Short mmCIF file of C-alpha atoms in Angstrom, two decimals:
data_model
loop_
_atom_site.label_atom_id
_atom_site.label_comp_id
_atom_site.label_asym_id
_atom_site.label_seq_id
_atom_site.Cartn_x
_atom_site.Cartn_y
_atom_site.Cartn_z
CA MET P 896 12.99 -25.72 25.08
CA GLU P 897 15.77 -24.10 22.97
CA ALA P 898 18.15 -21.20 24.75
CA ALA P 899 17.77 -18.86 21.84
CA TYR P 900 15.12 -17.68 20.12
CA ARG P 901 15.35 -18.26 16.06
CA PRO P 902 16.06 -15.61 14.70
CA THR P 903 13.74 -14.07 11.70
CA LEU P 904 13.53 -11.57 8.71
CA ARG P 905 12.29 -9.03 10.68
CA THR P 906 13.64 -10.08 14.14
CA THR P 907 17.69 -9.34 11.99
CA PRO P 908 18.84 -5.92 12.42
CA THR P 909 20.08 -4.38 9.08
CA ARG P 910 22.63 -3.20 10.88
CA TYR P 911 25.38 -3.18 14.13
CA ALA P 912 24.47 -7.06 14.13
CA GLU P 913 26.82 -7.46 16.59
CA ARG P 914 24.04 -6.22 18.96
CA ALA P 915 22.06 -7.77 18.76
CA ARG P 916 20.75 -10.98 20.68
CA TYR P 917 18.61 -13.56 20.73
CA ASP P 918 19.50 -15.31 24.31
CA ARG P 919 16.29 -15.85 26.34
CA GLN P 920 17.88 -14.80 30.01
CA SER P 921 18.81 -11.11 27.51
CA VAL P 922 15.45 -10.92 26.56
CA HIS P 923 13.75 -11.59 29.79
CA ASP P 924 16.20 -9.93 31.87
CA ILE P 925 15.67 -6.71 29.79
CA LEU P 926 11.32 -6.99 29.40
CA ASP P 927 11.27 -7.32 32.97
CA GLU P 928 13.41 -4.50 33.93
CA ALA P 929 11.96 -2.50 31.74
CA LEU P 930 8.51 -0.48 33.65
CA VAL P 931 7.22 0.38 30.46
CA CYS P 932 6.82 -0.76 26.55
CA HIS P 933 5.50 0.91 23.49
CA VAL P 934 2.73 -0.93 21.51
CA GLY P 935 2.59 -0.95 17.47
CA TYR P 936 -0.18 -1.04 15.65
CA VAL P 937 -2.12 -0.94 13.07
CA ASN P 938 -4.80 1.87 12.92
CA SER P 939 -7.09 1.86 9.07
CA GLY P 940 -3.78 1.45 7.34
CA SER P 941 -1.70 3.65 9.97
CA PRO P 942 0.74 2.83 12.68
CA VAL P 943 0.20 3.80 16.19
CA VAL P 944 1.94 3.96 18.92
CA LEU P 945 1.49 4.41 22.79
CA PRO P 946 3.65 3.56 26.11
CA THR P 947 1.93 1.18 28.46
CA THR P 948 3.19 -1.80 31.22
CA HIS P 949 3.73 -4.88 30.53
CA ALA P 950 4.58 -8.63 32.12
CA ARG P 951 6.19 -11.18 31.42
CA LEU P 952 5.01 -15.09 32.31
CA GLY P 953 7.52 -17.90 30.94
CA GLU P 954 7.77 -17.22 27.05
CA THR P 955 4.39 -14.63 27.29
CA LEU P 956 4.84 -11.11 26.98
CA TYR P 957 0.91 -9.42 28.53
CA LEU P 958 -0.26 -5.98 28.13
CA HIS P 959 -3.31 -4.61 29.59
CA GLY P 960 -5.34 -1.78 29.23
CA SER P 961 -9.32 -0.36 29.13
CA THR P 962 -11.22 -2.51 27.08
CA GLY P 963 -12.26 1.17 25.21
CA SER P 964 -8.98 2.28 24.36
CA GLY P 965 -7.90 1.99 21.11
CA PRO P 966 -5.69 -1.24 21.53
CA MET P 967 -8.46 -3.80 23.21
CA LEU P 968 -10.82 -1.74 20.40
CA ALA P 969 -8.36 -3.40 18.14
CA ALA P 970 -7.60 -6.84 19.26
CA ARG P 971 -11.73 -7.18 19.86
CA THR P 972 -12.21 -6.81 16.08
CA ALA P 973 -9.04 -8.06 14.59
CA PRO P 974 -9.74 -10.88 12.40
CA SER P 975 -8.66 -14.21 13.67
CA PRO P 976 -5.75 -15.24 14.91
CA GLY P 977 -5.70 -12.09 16.05
CA LEU P 978 -3.76 -8.28 16.38
CA PRO P 979 -0.67 -7.75 14.61
CA ILE P 980 1.73 -5.72 16.97
CA CYS P 981 5.09 -4.86 17.86
CA VAL P 982 6.51 -4.33 21.54
CA THR P 983 9.42 -2.71 22.19
CA ALA P 984 11.04 -2.26 25.39
CA THR P 985 14.36 0.52 26.06
CA LEU P 986 16.36 0.62 28.88
CA LEU P 987 19.12 3.64 28.43
CA ASP P 988 21.69 3.59 30.34
CA GLY P 989 24.83 6.21 28.61
CA LEU P 990 24.82 8.73 26.98
CA VAL P 991 28.29 8.37 24.31
CA LEU P 992 30.49 11.11 23.66
CA ALA P 993 32.64 10.69 20.14
CA ARG P 994 35.11 13.35 18.73
CA ALA P 995 33.51 12.59 15.38
CA ALA P 996 29.68 13.93 15.23
CA MET P 997 28.40 10.40 13.12
CA HIS P 998 30.17 8.24 16.65
CA HIS P 999 27.33 10.00 19.65
CA SER P 1000 25.46 7.36 20.05
CA LEU P 1001 23.17 5.97 23.87
CA ASN P 1002 23.85 2.85 25.30
CA TYR P 1003 20.93 0.89 25.80
CA ARG P 1004 18.77 -2.51 25.74
CA SER P 1005 15.65 -2.89 24.22
CA VAL P 1006 13.39 -5.89 23.12
CA VAL P 1007 11.73 -6.03 19.91
CA VAL P 1008 8.72 -8.80 19.90
CA VAL P 1009 6.96 -8.90 16.85
CA GLY P 1010 3.33 -11.63 16.20
CA THR P 1011 0.09 -11.49 17.28
CA ALA P 1012 -1.26 -10.63 20.04
CA ARG P 1013 -4.85 -12.66 21.28
CA LEU P 1014 -7.56 -11.20 23.55
CA VAL P 1015 -6.96 -13.47 26.63
CA ASP P 1016 -11.08 -14.35 27.61
CA ASP P 1017 -9.67 -17.50 30.06
CA GLN P 1018 -10.46 -15.74 33.79
CA ALA P 1019 -7.80 -17.92 35.53
CA GLU P 1020 -5.18 -16.94 33.11
CA LYS P 1021 -6.52 -13.44 32.97
CA ARG P 1022 -6.08 -12.95 36.20
CA ARG P 1023 -2.84 -14.77 36.31
CA ALA P 1024 -2.34 -12.58 34.09
CA LEU P 1025 -3.34 -9.23 36.04
CA GLN P 1026 -1.20 -10.68 39.59
CA ALA P 1027 2.07 -10.64 36.67
CA LEU P 1028 1.49 -7.07 35.77
CA LEU P 1029 1.52 -6.01 39.46
CA ASP P 1030 4.67 -7.96 40.57
CA HIS P 1031 5.70 -6.46 38.05
CA ILE P 1032 5.97 -2.78 39.00
CA ARG P 1033 7.43 -4.30 42.48
CA PRO P 1034 7.85 -8.33 43.63
CA GLY P 1035 5.00 -9.08 46.12
CA ARG P 1036 2.50 -6.21 44.91
CA SER P 1037 -0.43 -8.74 44.18
CA ALA P 1038 -1.17 -10.25 47.46
CA ASP P 1039 -0.70 -6.58 48.69
CA CYS P 1040 -3.53 -4.54 47.53
CA ARG P 1041 -7.77 -5.76 46.53
CA ALA P 1042 -7.32 -7.80 44.07
CA PRO P 1043 -9.62 -6.83 41.15
CA ASN P 1044 -13.93 -7.29 41.32
CA THR P 1045 -15.63 -9.05 38.88
CA ARG P 1046 -16.82 -5.17 37.66
CA GLU P 1047 -13.43 -4.34 37.34
CA LEU P 1048 -11.67 -7.39 36.04
CA ALA P 1049 -14.90 -6.82 33.27
CA ALA P 1050 -14.05 -3.60 32.17
CA THR P 1051 -9.80 -4.76 31.64
CA GLY P 1052 -8.75 -6.25 28.67
CA VAL P 1053 -5.49 -8.33 28.58
CA LEU P 1054 -3.79 -9.25 25.26
CA ALA P 1055 -1.14 -11.86 25.09
CA LEU P 1056 2.00 -11.86 22.90
CA ASP P 1057 4.22 -15.34 22.69
CA LEU P 1058 8.15 -14.76 22.60
CA VAL P 1059 8.72 -16.42 19.57
CA GLU P 1060 10.13 -13.12 16.70
CA VAL P 1061 11.93 -11.77 19.36
CA SER P 1062 15.28 -10.09 19.31
CA ALA P 1063 17.10 -7.81 22.10
CA LYS P 1064 19.66 -5.51 21.54
CA VAL P 1065 22.37 -3.89 23.38
CA ARG P 1066 25.09 -1.31 22.78
CA ASN P 1067 27.17 -0.87 25.95
CA GLY P 1068 31.07 0.83 26.26
CA GLY P 1069 32.96 3.34 25.15
CA PRO P 1070 32.61 5.65 22.05
CA SER P 1071 34.04 3.66 19.27
CA ASP P 1072 36.01 7.49 17.30
CA ASP P 1073 38.43 6.01 14.02
CA LEU P 1074 41.46 6.70 14.52
CA GLU P 1075 42.04 9.48 12.67
CA ASP P 1076 40.00 10.92 15.42
CA ARG P 1077 41.65 10.69 18.71
CA ALA P 1078 43.94 13.29 18.40
CA LEU P 1079 41.11 15.55 18.11
CA PRO P 1080 40.60 18.11 21.53
CA HIS P 1081 37.24 16.87 22.07
CA TRP P 1082 35.61 15.38 24.84
CA ALA P 1083 34.52 12.13 24.79
CA GLY P 1084 33.08 9.28 26.64
CA VAL P 1085 30.03 7.91 29.11
CA VAL P 1086 27.48 9.24 31.10
CA PRO P 1087 25.93 7.04 32.25
CA LEU P 1088 21.87 7.17 32.87
CA SER P 1089 19.79 5.37 34.93
CA LEU P 1090 16.39 5.20 36.40
CA THR P 1091 16.32 6.12 40.04
CA ALA P 1092 13.38 5.38 42.50
CA GLY P 1093 12.89 8.38 45.45
CA THR P 1094 11.68 8.19 48.74
CA PRO P 1095 7.92 7.08 48.78
CA GLU P 1096 5.69 9.73 48.60
CA PRO P 1097 2.80 8.02 51.17
CA ALA P 1098 -1.06 8.75 49.78
CA SER P 1099 -2.36 12.03 51.14
CA ASP P 1100 -5.23 9.94 52.78
CA LEU P 1101 -3.30 7.46 54.16
CA GLY P 1102 -3.54 6.38 57.95
CA GLY P 1103 -0.23 6.65 59.67
CA ALA P 1104 -0.64 3.17 61.08
CA THR P 1105 0.39 1.59 57.32
CA PRO P 1106 3.85 1.10 57.34
CA LEU P 1107 5.51 1.17 53.49
CA PRO P 1108 6.12 -2.21 52.77
CA ALA P 1109 9.03 -4.56 52.74
CA TYR P 1110 9.62 -4.67 48.86
CA LEU P 1111 9.41 -1.21 48.65
CA ARG P 1112 12.01 0.17 50.90
CA MET R 398 0.38 30.56 15.35
CA GLU R 399 -1.94 29.32 17.18
CA ALA R 400 -0.59 28.71 21.08
CA ALA R 401 -2.38 25.01 21.09
CA TYR R 402 -2.58 21.55 18.56
CA ARG R 403 -6.13 21.21 17.31
CA PRO R 404 -7.12 17.67 18.66
CA THR R 405 -8.16 14.89 15.50
CA LEU R 406 -9.85 11.69 16.20
CA ARG R 407 -6.45 10.34 16.15
CA THR R 408 -4.88 12.28 19.06
CA THR R 409 -7.97 12.57 21.32
CA PRO R 410 -7.85 9.61 23.64
CA THR R 411 -9.66 6.78 23.87
CA ARG R 412 -9.82 7.13 28.02
CA TYR R 413 -8.29 9.93 30.49
CA ALA R 414 -9.00 12.49 28.56
CA GLU R 415 -8.50 15.01 31.14
CA ARG R 416 -4.64 13.25 30.95
CA ALA R 417 -4.24 15.46 26.91
CA ARG R 418 -2.64 18.50 26.11
CA TYR R 419 -2.71 20.53 23.55
CA ASP R 420 -0.27 23.55 24.64
CA ARG R 421 2.24 23.73 22.39
CA GLN R 422 4.56 23.92 25.19
CA SER R 423 3.57 21.13 26.99
CA VAL R 424 4.73 19.30 24.01
CA HIS R 425 7.82 20.78 23.22
CA ASP R 426 9.10 20.27 26.86
CA ILE R 427 8.28 16.71 26.97
CA LEU R 428 10.10 15.63 23.31
CA ASP R 429 13.28 18.51 24.23
CA GLU R 430 13.36 16.33 27.74
CA ALA R 431 13.88 12.61 26.45
CA LEU R 432 16.59 11.18 24.67
CA VAL R 433 14.98 8.23 23.29
CA CYS R 434 11.92 8.02 21.13
CA HIS R 435 9.60 5.16 19.66
CA VAL R 436 9.14 5.75 16.30
CA GLY R 437 6.66 3.38 14.65
CA TYR R 438 5.88 2.28 10.47
CA VAL R 439 3.94 0.46 8.26
CA ASN R 440 5.97 -3.16 6.83
CA SER R 441 4.68 -5.08 4.42
CA GLY R 442 0.88 -4.59 6.65
CA SER R 443 3.00 -5.74 10.27
CA PRO R 444 3.78 -2.84 13.08
CA VAL R 445 8.04 -2.03 13.24
CA VAL R 446 8.48 0.16 16.24
CA LEU R 447 12.09 1.20 16.83
CA PRO R 448 14.08 2.95 19.47
CA THR R 449 15.86 6.02 18.51
CA THR R 450 16.66 9.70 19.19
CA HIS R 451 15.11 12.42 18.30
CA ALA R 452 15.37 16.07 18.22
CA ARG R 453 13.07 18.85 17.67
CA LEU R 454 13.87 22.27 15.47
CA GLY R 455 10.93 24.71 16.17
CA GLU R 456 7.58 22.94 14.97
CA THR R 457 10.03 20.06 13.23
CA LEU R 458 10.87 16.61 14.37
CA TYR R 459 14.10 15.40 13.02
CA LEU R 460 14.70 11.49 13.01
CA HIS R 461 18.05 10.61 11.72
CA GLY R 462 19.49 6.53 11.24
CA SER R 463 21.74 4.92 8.75
CA THR R 464 20.25 5.29 5.16
CA GLY R 465 20.66 1.25 5.63
CA SER R 466 18.08 1.23 8.13
CA GLY R 467 14.53 -0.34 8.54
CA PRO R 468 13.36 3.36 8.89
CA MET R 469 15.09 4.97 6.17
CA LEU R 470 14.97 2.19 3.65
CA ALA R 471 10.88 2.46 3.89
CA ALA R 472 10.90 6.35 3.63
CA ARG R 473 12.73 6.02 1.17
CA THR R 474 10.24 3.50 -1.58
CA ALA R 475 7.18 4.81 0.32
CA PRO R 476 5.25 6.92 -2.41
CA SER R 477 4.83 10.51 -2.50
CA PRO R 478 3.86 12.24 0.45
CA GLY R 479 5.91 9.71 2.32
CA LEU R 480 6.38 7.36 5.29
CA PRO R 481 3.01 7.73 7.30
CA ILE R 482 4.61 7.38 11.28
CA CYS R 483 3.98 7.74 14.69
CA VAL R 484 6.86 8.70 17.14
CA THR R 485 6.41 8.63 20.80
CA ALA R 486 8.53 9.92 23.32
CA THR R 487 7.70 8.94 27.03
CA LEU R 488 8.90 10.56 30.17
CA LEU R 489 8.45 8.00 33.43
CA ASP R 490 8.10 9.91 36.53
CA GLY R 491 7.06 6.93 39.17
CA LEU R 492 4.96 3.86 39.99
CA VAL R 493 1.18 4.48 41.53
CA LEU R 494 -0.02 2.84 44.47
CA ALA R 495 -3.11 1.67 45.30
CA ARG R 496 -5.33 0.69 47.56
CA ALA R 497 -7.15 -1.50 44.65
CA ALA R 498 -5.49 -2.97 42.02
CA MET R 499 -7.26 -1.76 39.42
CA HIS R 500 -6.17 1.74 40.30
CA HIS R 501 -1.80 0.70 39.86
CA SER R 502 -0.92 2.98 37.71
CA LEU R 503 2.91 5.59 36.40
CA ASN R 504 2.64 9.06 36.15
CA TYR R 505 4.43 9.75 33.14
CA ARG R 506 4.66 12.51 30.40
CA SER R 507 4.01 11.62 26.86
CA VAL R 508 4.48 12.58 23.37
CA VAL R 509 2.04 11.34 20.18
CA VAL R 510 3.04 11.99 16.80
CA VAL R 511 1.00 11.18 13.81
CA GLY R 512 2.13 11.79 10.10
CA THR R 513 4.06 11.62 7.53
CA ALA R 514 8.28 11.22 7.51
CA ARG R 515 9.54 13.19 4.59
CA LEU R 516 13.04 12.48 3.45
CA VAL R 517 15.60 15.85 4.22
CA ASP R 518 17.68 15.53 0.99
CA ASP R 519 18.57 19.26 1.40
CA GLN R 520 22.09 19.29 3.09
CA ALA R 521 21.54 22.76 4.91
CA GLU R 522 19.03 21.01 6.69
CA LYS R 523 20.34 17.68 7.28
CA ARG R 524 23.57 19.45 8.28
CA ARG R 525 21.19 22.06 10.74
CA ALA R 526 19.22 18.54 11.84
CA LEU R 527 21.92 16.57 12.65
CA GLN R 528 23.58 19.46 14.92
CA ALA R 529 20.22 19.41 17.01
CA LEU R 530 20.31 15.54 17.13
CA LEU R 531 23.99 16.14 19.01
CA ASP R 532 22.69 19.15 21.20
CA HIS R 533 19.71 17.35 21.78
CA ILE R 534 22.12 15.13 24.14
CA ARG R 535 23.10 18.10 25.69
CA PRO R 536 23.57 21.95 24.90
CA GLY R 537 26.62 23.08 22.82
CA ARG R 538 27.55 19.31 22.47
CA SER R 539 27.48 19.74 18.12
CA ALA R 540 29.93 22.55 18.39
CA ASP R 541 32.13 20.44 20.15
CA CYS R 542 33.40 17.89 17.90
CA ARG R 543 33.82 17.15 14.46
CA ALA R 544 31.23 17.93 12.53
CA PRO R 545 30.00 15.04 9.44
CA ASN R 546 31.92 15.13 6.10
CA THR R 547 30.78 14.59 2.88
CA ARG R 548 31.01 10.98 3.53
CA GLU R 549 28.88 10.44 7.01
CA LEU R 550 26.94 12.48 5.85
CA ALA R 551 25.57 10.63 2.37
CA ALA R 552 25.49 7.66 4.78
CA THR R 553 23.11 9.70 6.99
CA GLY R 554 19.12 9.11 6.76
CA VAL R 555 17.52 12.08 8.06
CA LEU R 556 13.49 12.32 8.57
CA ALA R 557 11.89 15.15 8.87
CA LEU R 558 7.81 15.13 11.65
CA ASP R 559 6.17 18.31 10.99
CA LEU R 560 4.38 19.33 14.52
CA VAL R 561 0.99 19.42 13.12
CA GLU R 562 -1.25 16.54 14.68
CA VAL R 563 0.37 16.39 18.40
CA SER R 564 -1.11 15.42 21.35
CA ALA R 565 1.13 15.10 25.14
CA LYS R 566 0.00 13.09 27.82
CA VAL R 567 -0.23 13.65 31.06
CA ARG R 568 -0.35 11.75 34.59
CA ASN R 569 0.63 13.46 37.56
CA GLY R 570 0.04 12.73 41.71
CA GLY R 571 -1.06 10.19 44.01
CA PRO R 572 -3.39 7.48 43.35
CA SER R 573 -7.18 7.73 42.94
CA ASP R 574 -8.74 4.79 45.13
CA ASP R 575 -12.69 4.71 45.62
CA LEU R 576 -14.13 6.16 48.45
CA GLU R 577 -14.35 2.31 49.82
CA ASP R 578 -11.16 0.87 49.40
CA ARG R 579 -9.54 4.03 51.67
CA ALA R 580 -9.38 2.16 54.61
CA LEU R 581 -7.81 -0.82 53.60
CA PRO R 582 -4.41 -1.61 55.23
CA HIS R 583 -2.60 -1.72 52.24
CA TRP R 584 0.34 1.17 51.05
CA ALA R 585 -1.08 3.57 48.66
CA GLY R 586 1.42 6.08 47.56
CA VAL R 587 3.43 7.00 44.52
CA VAL R 588 7.32 6.27 44.20
CA PRO R 589 9.12 9.75 42.51
CA LEU R 590 11.30 7.53 39.28
CA SER R 591 14.23 9.59 37.43
CA LEU R 592 16.64 9.58 35.22
CA THR R 593 19.39 10.06 36.43
CA ALA R 594 22.99 10.94 34.99
CA GLY R 595 25.54 9.27 36.52
CA THR R 596 29.74 10.82 37.04
CA PRO R 597 30.86 11.37 33.07
CA GLU R 598 34.21 7.87 32.16
CA PRO R 599 36.45 9.29 29.67
CA ALA R 600 37.03 7.44 27.08
CA SER R 601 39.60 4.50 27.31
CA ASP R 602 42.11 6.40 24.73
CA LEU R 603 41.21 10.17 26.20
CA GLY R 604 44.21 12.02 26.84
CA GLY R 605 44.61 13.55 29.86
CA ALA R 606 44.57 16.94 28.51
CA THR R 607 41.28 16.96 27.42
CA PRO R 608 39.21 18.75 30.49
CA LEU R 609 35.35 17.64 31.05
CA PRO R 610 33.74 20.92 29.21
CA ALA R 611 31.24 22.38 31.11
CA TYR R 612 28.12 21.75 29.45
CA LEU R 613 28.79 18.20 31.15
CA ARG R 614 28.86 19.12 34.08
#
């Protein structure tokens, strides 16, 4: 397997080409760190963008939802080979403040995946995908909960999107003001941002005998 | 003005209807807190979803970008009245772990806005929108940086989307396991998540005489 995705017209940015990355490692790392993504599809000619969770297994990205949800209904009624979607995951790393209004920015890492999603019919693949979605929350969780039963499995739709047409985009570092602006009396720099996990809060009906698992500590 | 947006077919969720909110205050609060949104549009029949920043002024949402960026080019070539877009902003509040795989979830607050975006041609409105985008980073920033000059203004496109077809969706609280699962020996509860700002890092070329402004402290 090649170490990088091949850029296409759709995955080549119109601006800031130097921020684009196509190596699999960068793409995988961003997808694996992001807890949510935004999935876009076309419904009656109009764009729809919804937040959802995802999980990557090798070179396939999985999304899930109720079989009655918008994306699942769209996928079920899409003509072969499936539903054209765009999945975008974005990690926010900082506010970038420049002396010039124009050069304000954000530090971020994002991945855009475009392609045709297929509904997963194979029950073994579906179970693997749902396990991956649980382990994406915290590694180890799929082995520490009650697995879905037949009824629950039937009520859940899983979409698979192969990682073929993919790009990452990364902005990091400080502001890049024009030379003639650098002496201006405005503060410039970066305010780092990170998604922070707080102290786990047990469910109100959790028995006192159930300890916090190691993967949540 | 009515206190709530009117639900439409497109802004009525297919599931978890109890999580939907249409009051302006909830929608405004989420849009104002979110530092990025994801904008979706249709390009040659395919969905495109890109992360971008936004700002709200009253009942209008503004997005900006290089005039050469994908969304701006699409807006410029869209037939009247403009480019159909969907803008979604999502705040992540927690991981929800249930005893049953099926009931794992996230706590979140999201807003979906659908409508037709218009390119802002009026120069005064454009300047106001760009100021709002700066003040969205941190209130007060637009007055503490060099305003865009004529060349920069011309190179920047601004899209306006009126808040008409809008919904928020909020999930909060603990897991909701089925009664028969509550005695299972799996930990259940919420891991709170929040986007945290770290210590501001001055630009490497910032003079020592430029203090950190109050709005960043």
